[in-house]
PDB file of C-alpha atoms in Angstrom:
ATOM      1  CA  UNK A 142     -12.669   2.582   4.034  1.00 64.00           C
ATOM      2  CA  UNK A 143     -12.887   0.480   1.220  1.00 72.00           C
ATOM      3  CA  UNK A 144     -15.648  -1.692   0.429  1.00 83.00           C
ATOM      4  CA  UNK A 145     -15.086  -5.221  -0.150  1.00 82.00           C
ATOM      5  CA  UNK A 146     -17.928  -8.155  -1.506  1.00 88.00           C
ATOM      6  CA  UNK A 147     -18.770 -10.369   1.282  1.00 91.00           C
ATOM      7  CA  UNK A 148     -17.834 -13.520  -0.605  1.00 92.00           C
ATOM      8  CA  UNK A 149     -14.005 -12.196  -1.205  1.00 90.00           C
ATOM      9  CA  UNK A 150     -13.807 -10.897   2.346  1.00 86.00           C
ATOM     10  CA  UNK A 151     -11.981 -13.729   3.664  1.00 87.00           C
ATOM     11  CA  UNK A 152      -9.364 -13.472   0.803  1.00 87.00           C
ATOM     12  CA  UNK A 153      -8.378  -9.875   1.560  1.00 84.00           C
ATOM     13  CA  UNK A 154      -6.568  -8.888   4.466  1.00 79.00           C
ATOM     14  CA  UNK A 155      -7.059  -5.468   5.964  1.00 74.00           C
ATOM     15  CA  UNK A 156      -3.143  -4.412   6.572  1.00 75.00           C
ATOM     16  CA  UNK A 157      -3.138  -0.661   7.785  1.00 75.00           C
ATOM     17  CA  UNK A 158      -0.274   1.350   5.748  1.00 66.00           C
ATOM     18  CA  UNK A 159       1.377   4.871   6.710  1.00 64.00           C
ATOM     19  CA  UNK A 160       2.106   6.695   3.708  1.00 61.00           C
ATOM     20  CA  UNK A 161       5.329   8.150   5.657  1.00 58.00           C
ATOM     21  CA  UNK A 162       6.560   4.588   6.144  1.00 71.00           C
ATOM     22  CA  UNK A 163       5.810   3.524   2.816  1.00 72.00           C
ATOM     23  CA  UNK A 164       7.760   6.572   1.400  1.00 70.00           C
ATOM     24  CA  UNK A 165      10.787   5.839   3.694  1.00 74.00           C
ATOM     25  CA  UNK A 166      10.373   1.656   3.050  1.00 80.00           C
ATOM     26  CA  UNK A 167      12.757   1.746   0.257  1.00 81.00           C
ATOM     27  CA  UNK A 168      15.578   1.270   2.896  1.00 84.00           C
ATOM     28  CA  UNK A 169      13.922  -1.812   4.854  1.00 84.00           C
ATOM     29  CA  UNK A 170      15.064  -5.137   3.706  1.00 85.00           C
ATOM     30  CA  UNK A 171      11.821  -7.237   4.113  1.00 85.00           C
ATOM     31  CA  UNK A 172      12.015 -10.913   4.783  1.00 90.00           C
ATOM     32  CA  UNK A 173       8.981 -12.077   3.072  1.00 91.00           C
ATOM     33  CA  UNK A 174       9.399 -10.896  -0.748  1.00 92.00           C
ATOM     34  CA  UNK A 175       5.457 -10.545  -1.294  1.00 92.00           C
ATOM     35  CA  UNK A 176       5.825  -7.671   1.266  1.00 88.00           C
ATOM     36  CA  UNK A 177       8.666  -6.430  -0.835  1.00 88.00           C
ATOM     37  CA  UNK A 178       6.505  -6.400  -3.644  1.00 91.00           C
ATOM     38  CA  UNK A 179       3.625  -4.662  -2.128  1.00 88.00           C
ATOM     39  CA  UNK A 180       5.963  -1.867  -0.987  1.00 87.00           C
ATOM     40  CA  UNK A 181       7.307  -1.591  -4.320  1.00 88.00           C
ATOM     41  CA  UNK A 182       3.843  -1.450  -5.952  1.00 89.00           C
ATOM     42  CA  UNK A 183       2.738   1.146  -3.518  1.00 85.00           C
ATOM     43  CA  UNK A 184       5.928   3.015  -3.940  1.00 84.00           C
ATOM     44  CA  UNK A 185       5.304   3.440  -7.636  1.00 87.00           C
ATOM     45  CA  UNK A 186       1.473   4.429  -7.846  1.00 85.00           C
ATOM     46  CA  UNK A 187       2.218   6.734  -4.992  1.00 79.00           C
ATOM     47  CA  UNK A 188       5.197   8.064  -6.716  1.00 75.00           C
ATOM     48  CA  UNK A 189       3.001   8.926  -9.600  1.00 64.00           C
ATOM     49  CA  UNK A 190       1.091  11.139  -7.580  1.00 61.00           C
ATOM     50  CA  UNK A 191       4.036  13.561  -6.147  1.00 58.00           C
ATOM     51  CA  UNK A 192       3.957  16.817  -7.364  1.00 56.00           C
ATOM     52  CA  UNK A 193       0.261  16.524  -8.654  1.00 53.00           C
ATOM     53  CA  UNK A 194      -2.439  17.711  -6.429  1.00 52.00           C
ATOM     54  CA  UNK A 195      -4.266  14.605  -6.066  1.00 47.00           C
ATOM     55  CA  UNK A 196      -6.690  15.514  -3.248  1.00 49.00           C
ATOM     56  CA  UNK A 197      -8.643  17.594  -5.344  1.00 46.00           C
TER      57      UNK A 197
END
């Protein structure tokens, strides 16, 4: 779990995200453009890790 400083905790949401959903989210049509942006950025980050063993 990510440790978040107490003074910024109210500004951070604790959304759970399943990586399987993330990979399949390209076909989703999100109503909120900010949610769409989060998924785009997350796919970009995790897409860079595909093919490498990032668990080492």
